[in-house]
CSV table of C-alpha atoms and ligand atoms in Angstrom, one decimal:
chain,number,residue,atom,x,y,z
X,1,MET,CA,-5.8,-8.2,56.5
X,2,ILE,CA,-5.1,-4.5,56.6
X,3,ASP,CA,-2.9,-3.4,53.7
X,4,LEU,CA,-0.4,-1.4,55.8
X,5,LYS,CA,1.9,-0.7,52.8
X,6,ASN,CA,-0.7,1.6,51.1
X,7,LEU,CA,-2.4,2.8,54.2
X,8,THR,CA,-2.4,6.6,54.9
X,9,ILE,CA,-4.0,8.6,57.7
X,10,GLU,CA,-6.6,9.8,55.2
X,11,LYS,CA,-7.5,6.2,54.1
X,12,ALA,CA,-7.4,4.8,57.7
X,13,ARG,CA,-9.8,7.6,58.8
X,14,LYS,CA,-12.3,6.5,56.1
X,15,SER,CA,-11.9,2.8,56.9
X,16,LEU,CA,-12.3,3.4,60.7
X,17,ASP,CA,-15.3,5.5,60.2
X,18,ALA,CA,-16.9,2.9,57.9
X,19,ARG,CA,-16.1,0.2,60.5
X,20,GLU,CA,-14.0,-1.7,57.9
X,21,PHE,CA,-11.6,-2.3,60.8
X,22,SER,CA,-11.4,-1.2,64.4
X,23,ALA,CA,-8.8,0.9,66.1
X,24,VAL,CA,-7.8,-2.2,68.1
X,25,GLU,CA,-7.3,-4.2,64.9
X,26,LEU,CA,-5.3,-1.5,63.4
X,27,ALA,CA,-3.1,-1.1,66.4
X,28,GLN,CA,-2.6,-4.8,66.7
X,29,THR,CA,-1.5,-5.0,63.1
X,30,TYR,CA,1.2,-2.3,63.8
X,31,LEU,CA,2.2,-4.2,67.0
X,32,ASN,CA,2.7,-7.3,64.9
X,33,GLU,CA,5.0,-5.4,62.4
X,34,ILE,CA,7.0,-3.9,65.3
X,35,GLU,CA,7.4,-7.4,66.8
X,36,LYS,CA,8.7,-8.7,63.5
X,37,LYS,CA,11.1,-5.8,62.6
X,38,ASN,CA,12.1,-3.8,65.7
X,39,ALA,CA,14.8,-6.2,67.0
X,40,GLU,CA,16.7,-5.6,63.8
X,41,LEU,CA,16.0,-2.0,63.1
X,42,ASN,CA,15.9,-0.5,66.7
X,43,ALA,CA,13.4,2.2,65.7
X,44,TYR,CA,11.5,2.0,69.0
X,45,LEU,CA,13.2,2.3,72.4
X,46,GLU,CA,10.0,1.3,74.0
X,47,VAL,CA,6.6,0.0,72.8
X,48,PHE,CA,4.0,1.2,75.2
X,49,ASP,CA,2.2,-1.5,77.2
X,50,ASP,CA,-1.2,0.2,76.9
X,51,VAL,CA,-1.4,0.5,73.1
X,52,LEU,CA,-4.5,-1.8,72.9
X,53,GLU,CA,-6.1,0.0,75.8
X,54,GLN,CA,-5.7,3.3,74.0
X,55,ALA,CA,-7.1,1.8,70.9
X,56,LYS,CA,-10.0,0.4,72.7
X,57,LYS,CA,-10.8,3.9,74.1
X,58,ALA,CA,-10.7,5.2,70.5
X,59,ASP,CA,-13.1,2.5,69.4
X,60,GLU,CA,-15.5,3.5,72.3
X,61,MET,CA,-15.3,7.2,71.2
X,62,MET,CA,-16.2,6.1,67.6
X,63,GLU,CA,-19.1,4.0,69.0
X,64,LYS,CA,-20.4,7.2,70.6
X,65,GLY,CA,-20.4,8.8,67.2
X,66,GLU,CA,-17.2,10.9,67.6
X,67,SER,CA,-14.9,11.4,64.7
X,68,TYR,CA,-11.7,13.4,64.6
X,69,PRO,CA,-9.0,13.4,62.0
X,70,LEU,CA,-6.6,11.4,64.2
X,71,LEU,CA,-9.0,9.3,66.2
X,72,GLY,CA,-7.6,5.8,66.4
X,73,ILE,CA,-4.5,6.6,64.3
X,74,PRO,CA,-1.4,4.8,65.5
X,75,LEU,CA,1.6,7.2,65.9
X,76,ALA,CA,5.2,6.9,66.9
X,77,ILE,CA,6.6,9.6,69.2
X,78,LYS,CA,10.2,10.7,69.3
X,79,ASP,CA,11.8,10.1,72.7
X,80,VAL,CA,12.1,13.8,73.4
X,81,ILE,CA,8.4,14.7,73.6
X,82,LEU,CA,6.8,14.3,77.0
X,83,ILE,CA,3.8,11.9,77.5
X,84,LYS,CA,2.6,12.0,81.1
X,85,GLY,CA,3.5,8.9,83.1
X,86,LYS,CA,5.8,7.5,80.3
X,87,LYS,CA,9.5,7.2,80.3
X,88,VAL,CA,11.3,9.8,78.2
X,89,SER,CA,15.1,9.9,77.9
X,90,ALA,CA,16.2,11.9,74.8
X,91,ALA,CA,18.1,8.7,74.1
X,92,SER,CA,20.5,9.7,77.0
X,93,LYS,CA,21.8,7.7,79.9
X,94,ILE,CA,21.6,10.8,82.0
X,95,LEU,CA,17.8,10.6,81.9
X,96,GLU,CA,17.6,6.9,82.4
X,97,ASN,CA,14.3,5.9,84.0
X,98,TYR,CA,13.0,9.5,84.0
X,99,ILE,CA,9.2,9.6,83.9
X,100,ALA,CA,7.4,12.6,82.3
X,101,SER,CA,5.2,14.4,84.8
X,102,TYR,CA,3.1,16.2,82.2
X,103,ASP,CA,1.9,16.0,78.6
X,104,ALA,CA,3.6,18.1,75.9
X,105,THR,CA,1.0,20.4,74.2
X,106,VAL,CA,1.2,18.4,71.0
X,107,ILE,CA,0.4,15.2,73.1
X,108,SER,CA,-2.6,16.8,74.8
X,109,LYS,CA,-4.0,17.9,71.5
X,110,LEU,CA,-3.5,14.4,70.1
X,111,LYS,CA,-4.9,12.7,73.2
X,112,LYS,CA,-8.1,14.8,72.9
X,113,GLN,CA,-8.6,13.4,69.5
X,114,GLY,CA,-8.0,9.8,70.6
X,115,ALA,CA,-4.8,9.2,68.7
X,116,VAL,CA,-3.0,6.0,69.7
X,117,PHE,CA,0.7,6.3,70.8
X,118,LEU,CA,2.6,3.1,69.9
X,119,GLY,CA,5.8,3.9,71.6
X,120,ARG,CA,8.8,6.2,71.8
X,121,THR,CA,11.4,6.2,69.1
X,122,ASN,CA,15.2,6.3,69.0
X,123,MET,CA,17.2,9.4,68.2
X,124,ASP,CA,20.6,11.0,68.6
X,125,GLU,CA,21.1,11.9,72.3
X,126,PHE,CA,19.4,15.2,73.0
X,127,ALA,CA,18.8,15.6,69.2
X,128,LEU,CA,22.5,16.2,68.5
X,129,GLY,CA,23.7,14.5,65.4
X,130,SER,CA,22.6,13.5,61.9
X,131,SER,CA,22.5,9.6,61.9
X,132,THR,CA,21.0,8.3,65.2
X,133,GLU,CA,24.4,6.8,65.9
X,134,ASN,CA,24.7,9.1,69.0
X,135,SER,CA,21.9,7.3,70.8
X,136,ALA,CA,23.0,5.8,74.1
X,137,TYR,CA,20.7,2.9,73.2
X,138,GLY,CA,22.2,1.7,69.9
X,139,VAL,CA,21.9,2.8,66.3
X,140,THR,CA,18.6,2.7,64.3
X,141,ARG,CA,19.2,0.9,61.1
X,142,ASN,CA,17.9,2.0,57.7
X,143,TYR,CA,15.1,-0.2,56.4
X,144,TYR,CA,16.3,-0.2,52.9
X,145,ASP,CA,19.8,-1.4,53.8
X,146,ASN,CA,20.4,-2.3,57.4
X,147,SER,CA,24.1,-1.7,57.2
X,148,ARG,CA,23.3,2.0,56.8
X,149,VAL,CA,22.2,4.8,59.1
X,150,SER,CA,18.6,6.0,59.2
X,151,GLY,CA,19.6,9.6,59.3
X,152,GLY,CA,19.0,11.7,62.4
X,153,THR,CA,18.2,12.9,64.8
X,154,SER,CA,14.6,11.6,64.4
X,155,GLY,CA,15.9,8.3,62.8
X,156,GLY,CA,13.6,6.1,64.9
X,157,SER,CA,10.5,8.0,63.8
X,158,ALA,CA,11.5,7.9,60.2
X,159,VAL,CA,12.3,4.2,60.2
X,160,ALA,CA,9.0,3.4,62.0
X,161,VAL,CA,7.0,5.1,59.2
X,162,SER,CA,9.3,3.8,56.4
X,163,ALA,CA,9.1,0.1,57.6
X,164,GLY,CA,5.4,0.2,58.3
X,165,MET,CA,5.8,0.1,62.1
X,166,ALA,CA,3.7,3.3,62.5
X,167,LEU,CA,1.2,5.1,60.2
X,168,ALA,CA,2.9,8.4,61.0
X,169,ALA,CA,5.3,9.9,63.6
X,170,LEU,CA,6.4,13.0,65.3
X,171,GLY,CA,10.0,14.2,65.3
X,172,SER,CA,11.7,17.4,66.2
X,173,ASP,CA,13.8,19.5,63.9
X,174,THR,CA,16.6,21.8,65.1
X,175,GLY,CA,18.8,21.8,62.0
X,176,GLY,CA,17.3,19.1,59.8
X,177,SER,CA,16.3,16.3,62.2
X,178,VAL,CA,12.9,15.7,60.7
X,179,ARG,CA,13.8,16.3,57.1
X,180,GLN,CA,17.1,14.5,56.6
X,181,PRO,CA,16.0,11.1,58.2
X,182,SER,CA,12.8,11.4,56.1
X,183,ALA,CA,14.9,11.8,53.0
X,184,PHE,CA,17.1,8.8,54.0
X,185,CYS,CA,14.1,6.6,54.6
X,186,GLY,CA,11.9,7.5,51.7
X,187,VAL,CA,9.2,9.3,53.6
X,188,ILE,CA,7.9,12.9,54.0
X,189,GLY,CA,9.1,15.2,56.8
X,190,LEU,CA,7.9,18.7,57.6
X,191,LYS,CA,9.7,21.3,59.7
X,192,PRO,CA,7.1,23.9,60.5
X,193,THR,CA,7.6,27.6,60.9
X,194,TYR,CA,9.5,28.4,64.1
X,195,GLY,CA,6.7,28.9,66.7
X,196,GLY,CA,4.1,27.2,64.5
X,197,VAL,CA,3.9,24.3,66.9
X,198,SER,CA,4.3,24.6,70.6
X,199,ARG,CA,7.6,23.5,72.2
X,200,TYR,CA,5.9,23.0,75.6
X,201,GLY,CA,6.9,19.5,76.6
X,202,LEU,CA,9.6,19.1,74.0
X,203,MET,CA,13.0,18.8,75.7
X,204,ALA,CA,15.1,21.7,74.6
X,205,ALA,CA,18.2,21.4,72.4
X,206,VAL,CA,18.4,24.8,70.7
X,207,SER,CA,15.4,26.8,71.9
X,208,SER,CA,15.6,29.3,69.1
X,209,PHE,CA,15.7,26.7,66.4
X,210,ASP,CA,13.6,23.7,67.8
X,211,VAL,CA,10.3,22.8,66.3
X,212,ILE,CA,8.2,19.6,66.4
X,213,GLY,CA,7.2,18.2,63.0
X,214,PRO,CA,5.3,15.3,61.3
X,215,ILE,CA,6.8,12.4,59.4
X,216,THR,CA,4.3,10.8,57.1
X,217,LYS,CA,3.9,8.9,53.8
X,218,THR,CA,2.0,11.5,51.9
X,219,ALA,CA,1.9,15.3,51.7
X,220,GLU,CA,-1.8,15.2,52.7
X,221,ASP,CA,-1.0,13.2,55.8
X,222,ALA,CA,1.7,15.7,56.7
X,223,ARG,CA,-1.0,18.4,56.4
X,224,ILE,CA,-3.5,16.5,58.6
X,225,LEU,CA,-1.0,15.9,61.3
X,226,PHE,CA,0.4,19.4,61.2
X,227,ASP,CA,-3.1,21.0,61.3
X,228,ASN,CA,-3.9,19.1,64.4
X,229,ILE,CA,-0.8,19.9,66.4
X,230,LYS,CA,-0.2,23.5,65.4
X,231,GLY,CA,-1.3,26.7,67.0
X,232,ASN,CA,-0.8,29.3,69.6
X,233,ASP,CA,-0.1,28.0,73.1
X,234,PRO,CA,-0.1,30.1,76.4
X,235,PHE,CA,2.6,27.7,77.7
X,236,ASP,CA,5.1,28.7,74.9
X,237,SER,CA,5.4,32.4,74.4
X,238,THR,CA,7.2,31.9,71.1
X,239,THR,CA,4.2,30.3,69.4
X,240,LEU,CA,2.6,32.4,66.7
X,241,PRO,CA,-1.0,33.5,66.5
X,242,ASN,CA,-3.1,31.2,64.3
X,243,LYS,CA,-3.3,32.7,60.9
X,244,ASN,CA,-4.9,31.9,57.6
X,245,SER,CA,-2.2,30.7,55.3
X,246,ALA,CA,-1.3,32.2,52.0
X,247,GLU,CA,-3.3,31.6,49.0
X,248,PHE,CA,-1.9,29.1,46.6
X,249,LYS,CA,-0.8,30.4,43.2
X,250,SER,CA,-1.1,28.2,40.2
X,251,LYS,CA,2.2,29.5,38.8
X,252,LEU,CA,4.8,29.2,41.5
X,253,SER,CA,8.3,30.4,41.1
X,254,ILE,CA,11.1,28.4,42.6
X,255,GLY,CA,14.6,29.6,43.4
X,256,VAL,CA,17.4,27.1,43.2
X,257,PRO,CA,20.7,28.0,44.8
X,258,TRP,CA,23.0,26.4,42.2
X,259,ASN,CA,26.1,27.9,43.9
X,260,LEU,CA,25.5,25.5,46.9
X,261,ILE,CA,24.5,22.5,44.8
X,262,ASN,CA,27.4,22.6,42.4
X,263,GLN,CA,30.1,22.8,45.0
X,264,GLU,CA,32.4,20.0,45.9
X,265,GLY,CA,31.3,17.4,48.4
X,266,ILE,CA,27.8,17.0,47.0
X,267,ASP,CA,27.4,13.4,45.8
X,268,SER,CA,27.2,13.1,42.0
X,269,LYS,CA,24.1,10.8,42.1
X,270,VAL,CA,22.3,13.3,44.4
X,271,LYS,CA,23.1,16.1,41.9
X,272,GLU,CA,21.9,13.9,39.0
X,273,ASN,CA,18.6,13.2,40.8
X,274,PHE,CA,18.2,16.8,41.7
X,275,LYS,CA,18.7,18.0,38.1
X,276,ASP,CA,16.2,15.5,37.0
X,277,VAL,CA,13.7,16.8,39.5
X,278,VAL,CA,14.2,20.4,38.4
X,279,ARG,CA,13.7,19.4,34.8
X,280,ARG,CA,10.4,17.6,35.7
X,281,LEU,CA,9.2,20.5,37.6
X,282,GLU,CA,10.0,22.9,34.8
X,283,ASN,CA,8.1,20.6,32.4
X,284,SER,CA,5.1,20.7,34.6
X,285,GLY,CA,4.9,24.4,34.3
X,286,LEU,CA,6.8,25.8,37.3
X,287,LYS,CA,9.2,28.7,36.9
X,288,ILE,CA,12.7,28.0,38.0
X,289,LYS,CA,15.1,30.9,38.9
X,290,ASN,CA,18.8,30.8,39.8
X,291,ILE,CA,19.4,32.2,43.2
X,292,LYS,CA,22.4,32.4,45.6
X,293,LEU,CA,22.5,31.2,49.2
X,294,PRO,CA,25.4,31.3,51.6
X,295,ASN,CA,26.8,28.3,53.5
X,296,CYS,CA,25.1,28.8,56.9
X,297,LEU,CA,26.8,25.9,58.7
X,298,PRO,CA,29.2,28.1,60.8
X,299,VAL,CA,26.4,30.3,62.0
X,300,TYR,CA,24.2,27.3,62.8
X,301,TYR,CA,26.8,25.4,64.7
X,302,ILE,CA,28.0,28.3,66.8
X,303,ILE,CA,24.5,29.1,67.9
X,304,ASN,CA,23.8,25.4,68.4
X,305,PHE,CA,26.8,24.9,70.7
X,306,ALA,CA,25.9,28.0,72.7
X,307,GLU,CA,22.3,27.1,73.3
X,308,VAL,CA,23.0,23.4,73.8
X,309,SER,CA,25.5,24.1,76.5
X,310,SER,CA,23.1,26.2,78.5
X,311,ASN,CA,20.1,24.0,77.9
X,312,LEU,CA,21.9,20.8,79.0
X,313,ALA,CA,23.3,22.5,82.1
X,314,ARG,CA,20.1,21.4,84.0
X,315,PHE,CA,21.0,17.7,83.7
X,316,ASP,CA,23.3,17.6,86.7
X,317,GLY,CA,22.3,14.2,88.2
X,318,VAL,CA,20.9,15.9,91.3
X,319,ARG,CA,17.2,16.6,90.7
X,320,TYR,CA,16.4,13.7,88.4
X,321,GLY,CA,17.9,11.1,86.1
X,322,LEU,CA,21.2,9.3,86.6
X,323,HIS,CA,23.0,10.1,89.9
X,324,LEU,CA,26.5,8.8,90.7
X,325,ASN,CA,28.1,9.4,94.1
X,326,GLY,CA,31.5,10.8,94.5
X,327,ASP,CA,33.3,12.1,97.6
X,328,ASN,CA,31.8,15.6,97.3
X,329,LEU,CA,29.2,17.5,95.3
X,330,LEU,CA,31.7,18.5,92.6
X,331,GLU,CA,32.7,14.8,92.1
X,332,ASP,CA,29.0,13.9,92.0
X,333,TYR,CA,28.6,16.3,89.1
X,334,LEU,CA,31.7,15.2,87.3
X,335,LEU,CA,30.8,11.5,87.6
X,336,SER,CA,27.1,11.9,86.7
X,337,LYS,CA,27.7,14.2,83.7
X,338,GLY,CA,30.8,12.3,82.6
X,339,LYS,CA,29.0,8.9,82.5
X,340,GLY,CA,25.5,10.3,81.7
X,341,PHE,CA,26.3,12.3,78.6
X,342,GLY,CA,27.7,10.7,75.4
X,343,ARG,CA,30.6,12.1,73.4
X,344,GLU,CA,28.8,14.4,71.1
X,345,SER,CA,26.8,16.0,74.0
X,346,ARG,CA,30.0,16.6,75.9
X,347,ARG,CA,31.7,18.0,72.9
X,348,ARG,CA,28.9,20.6,72.3
X,349,ILE,CA,28.7,21.5,76.0
X,350,LEU,CA,32.4,22.3,76.0
X,351,LEU,CA,32.4,24.2,72.6
X,352,GLY,CA,29.3,26.1,73.7
X,353,ALA,CA,30.9,27.2,76.9
X,354,HIS,CA,33.9,28.3,74.8
X,355,VAL,CA,31.9,30.4,72.3
X,356,LEU,CA,30.0,32.1,75.1
X,357,SER,CA,33.0,32.8,77.4
X,358,ALA,CA,34.2,36.3,78.1
X,359,GLY,CA,36.7,37.3,75.5
X,360,TYR,CA,35.3,35.0,72.8
X,361,TYR,CA,31.6,35.9,73.0
X,362,ASP,CA,31.8,38.8,70.6
X,363,ALA,CA,34.0,36.9,68.2
X,364,TYR,CA,31.8,33.9,68.0
X,365,TYR,CA,28.3,34.0,69.5
X,366,GLY,CA,27.8,37.8,68.9
X,367,LYS,CA,29.0,37.5,65.3
X,368,ALA,CA,26.8,34.5,64.6
X,369,GLN,CA,23.8,36.4,65.9
X,370,LYS,CA,24.6,39.3,63.6
X,371,ALA,CA,24.9,37.0,60.6
X,372,ARG,CA,21.6,35.4,61.6
X,373,GLU,CA,19.9,38.8,61.5
X,374,ALA,CA,21.4,39.6,58.1
X,375,LEU,CA,20.3,36.2,56.8
X,376,LYS,CA,16.7,36.8,58.0
X,377,ASN,CA,16.7,40.1,56.1
X,378,ASP,CA,18.1,38.4,52.9
X,379,PHE,CA,15.3,35.9,53.1
X,380,LYS,CA,12.6,38.5,53.4
X,381,LYS,CA,13.9,39.9,50.1
X,382,LEU,CA,14.3,36.5,48.6
X,383,PHE,CA,10.7,35.5,49.3
X,384,SER,CA,9.5,38.7,47.6
X,385,GLU,CA,11.3,37.4,44.4
X,386,VAL,CA,10.4,33.7,44.6
X,387,ASP,CA,7.7,31.6,46.3
X,388,LEU,CA,9.8,28.6,47.2
X,389,VAL,CA,13.4,27.6,47.5
X,390,LEU,CA,14.4,24.1,46.3
X,391,THR,CA,17.5,22.1,47.2
X,392,PRO,CA,18.4,18.5,47.8
X,393,THR,CA,17.5,17.6,51.4
X,394,ALA,CA,21.0,16.2,52.0
X,395,PRO,CA,24.3,16.2,50.1
X,396,THR,CA,24.6,12.3,50.2
X,397,PRO,CA,22.3,9.3,50.6
X,398,ALA,CA,22.4,7.3,53.9
X,399,TRP,CA,25.9,6.3,54.7
X,400,LYS,CA,27.3,3.2,56.2
X,401,ILE,CA,27.1,2.9,60.0
X,402,GLY,CA,30.4,4.1,61.5
X,403,GLU,CA,31.6,5.7,58.2
X,404,LYS,CA,31.5,9.3,59.5
X,405,SER,CA,33.6,9.1,62.6
X,406,ASN,CA,34.9,12.7,62.3
X,407,PRO,CA,32.2,15.0,63.7
X,408,LEU,CA,33.0,17.7,61.1
X,409,SER,CA,32.2,15.4,58.2
X,410,MET,CA,28.8,14.8,59.9
X,411,TYR,CA,28.2,18.5,60.4
X,412,LEU,CA,28.7,19.1,56.7
X,413,GLU,CA,25.7,16.8,56.0
X,414,ASP,CA,23.4,19.6,57.3
X,415,ILE,CA,24.4,22.1,54.6
X,416,PHE,CA,20.9,22.3,53.0
X,417,THR,CA,18.7,22.0,56.1
X,418,VAL,CA,20.1,24.4,58.8
X,419,THR,CA,19.2,27.5,56.9
X,420,ALA,CA,15.4,27.1,57.4
X,421,ASN,CA,16.0,26.8,61.2
X,422,ILE,CA,18.3,29.9,61.4
X,423,VAL,CA,15.7,32.0,59.6
X,424,GLY,CA,12.6,30.2,61.1
X,425,VAL,CA,10.9,29.4,57.8
X,426,PRO,CA,9.0,26.1,57.1
X,427,ALA,CA,10.5,23.4,54.9
X,428,ILE,CA,9.4,20.0,53.7
X,429,SER,CA,11.4,17.0,52.5
X,430,LEU,CA,9.8,14.9,49.8
X,431,PRO,CA,11.0,11.6,48.4
X,432,SER,CA,12.6,12.2,45.0
X,433,GLY,CA,13.5,8.7,43.8
X,434,PHE,CA,16.2,6.1,44.4
X,435,ILE,CA,19.7,5.3,43.6
X,436,GLU,CA,21.0,1.8,43.0
X,437,ILE,CA,23.4,0.4,45.7
X,438,GLU,CA,25.5,-2.7,45.9
X,439,GLY,CA,24.8,-5.6,48.4
X,440,PRO,CA,25.2,-7.7,50.4
X,441,PHE,CA,21.8,-7.5,52.0
X,442,SER,CA,20.4,-9.2,55.0
X,443,GLN,CA,17.5,-11.5,54.8
X,444,SER,CA,14.9,-9.2,56.2
X,445,SER,CA,15.8,-6.2,54.1
X,446,SER,CA,15.9,-8.2,50.8
X,447,GLU,CA,12.3,-7.4,50.2
X,448,ALA,CA,13.5,-3.9,50.6
X,449,LYS,CA,15.3,-3.8,47.3
X,450,LYS,CA,18.8,-2.8,46.4
X,451,LYS,CA,18.2,0.9,46.4
X,452,LEU,CA,18.4,3.9,48.6
X,453,PRO,CA,15.9,6.7,48.8
X,454,LEU,CA,16.8,10.4,48.1
X,455,GLY,CA,14.9,13.5,49.0
X,456,ILE,CA,14.4,17.1,47.9
X,457,GLN,CA,13.6,20.1,50.2
X,458,PHE,CA,11.3,23.0,49.6
X,459,MET,CA,11.4,26.0,51.8
X,460,ALA,CA,8.6,28.6,51.9
X,461,SER,CA,8.1,31.9,53.7
X,462,HIS,CA,7.0,32.1,57.4
X,463,GLY,CA,3.5,30.6,57.9
X,464,CYS,CA,3.3,29.2,54.3
X,465,GLU,CA,3.1,25.5,55.2
X,466,ASP,CA,0.0,25.2,52.9
X,467,MET,CA,2.2,26.1,49.9
X,468,LEU,CA,4.5,23.3,50.9
X,469,PHE,CA,1.7,20.7,51.1
X,470,GLU,CA,0.4,21.9,47.7
X,471,VAL,CA,3.7,21.7,46.0
X,472,GLY,CA,4.2,18.3,47.7
X,473,LYS,CA,1.0,17.0,46.2
X,474,LYS,CA,1.9,18.3,42.8
X,475,PHE,CA,5.3,16.7,43.1
X,476,GLU,CA,3.7,13.4,44.1
X,477,GLU,CA,1.7,13.6,40.8
X,478,VAL,CA,4.7,14.6,38.8
X,479,SER,CA,6.7,11.7,40.3
X,480,LYS,CA,4.1,9.2,39.2
X,481,LEU,CA,4.4,10.3,35.5
M,501,LIG,N1,22.3,17.6,62.5
M,501,LIG,C1,22.0,18.8,63.2
M,501,LIG,C2,22.8,18.9,64.5
M,501,LIG,O1,23.5,18.0,64.8
M,501,LIG,C3,20.6,18.9,63.4
M,501,LIG,C4,20.0,18.1,64.5
M,501,LIG,C5,18.6,18.4,64.8
M,501,LIG,O2,17.8,18.9,63.9
M,501,LIG,N2,18.1,18.1,66.0
M,501,LIG,O3,22.7,19.8,65.2
């Protein structure tokens, strides 16, 4: 029996290389877990029919003496990253039955190593949302309490890792979509530096914010997955040249924006947990400084709406995806887009068209871009004063499904995560403990205790992912004490 609960990429690599189990056995064990849990949790939209075939190939590679960090490692892939020949829908009806015609760069890199793709995971349609409730294929439930959301938009990927239905996963992060579901599900999520990982083959939501990132159980696993997907790519001109990352200092200084954390609307248990984390870090020898950060939500959402409205314009029901026939071309568009897109996508397309329209452009989009530049400059200065910035990942724990029906209340959930995307810096979410919650609980989640996970977020300067992995490992140690 393979002990999935304590398995990491690092351990699986050793066991595979030592032939303690085969890639086929490992993949089969995950398929069994998926079979048991997915009907309830809805983490996967599709489990691929060639998983065992992929695993067999990985075993053959190992037989030939090959070994790569991700050879034979079973991964879950968010339904917004293209795998040649597989369906990919961004959890939208408008792309129903669309088949990817090429591999995303991250997928080619993983394929070369013989990684095993288990399936495609659920998400908010086109990565717009914070709970995976905006999927056209049903909500993904939180493994700790199935009446609650998984977070979003990479909710399926986070639940797959949290519930032992994948060893690790890929998500995408535009304003928190890797970090916040990771926090809600008790796992680790990394949003790399903008341009650190190629976006080729990632369906665009907000091209100037989007980045693909790993979701894992340990900081070391996040490093392994990131190291093997990162790098310059001729197919994405915004990727950065590979550079050696910053040296790790033993005495890191950490800025905490208490002005944001102490404001209204932050859950009192989140605050309590966060203060406890700060105390523990201080006791472990890290320097904590008080800093100030602005609320970046208005800047984030204006730019988000603007870019979403132009990126989603290509889904017109003519060239691919859902097509509905009206009496003329305009009616075809209206019908296809009206039925194909969910409410949140339509809302953002309309708001985006508005903030970009003549007469409003300067007041909204232009102003937001100026604020973005100013924020980038502030961050340059900030990172000359501190090494890292620490916040809770989200202002609340996972909420009840359906609880946040007002879109604005959902947008407020992104207060801590959007800043890293606006500025382009890397950020990691780490599990920071649990809070008690009240039942009732369903049968299958009863093993999953009456508690909900919380997360904290560290941001670092551009290209300093290694500092995040190091602080992540240190925090894992501190948390065990
Ligand atoms: N919750 C944010 C939004 O709705 C971020 C989503 C994401 O990172 N894809 O835009």
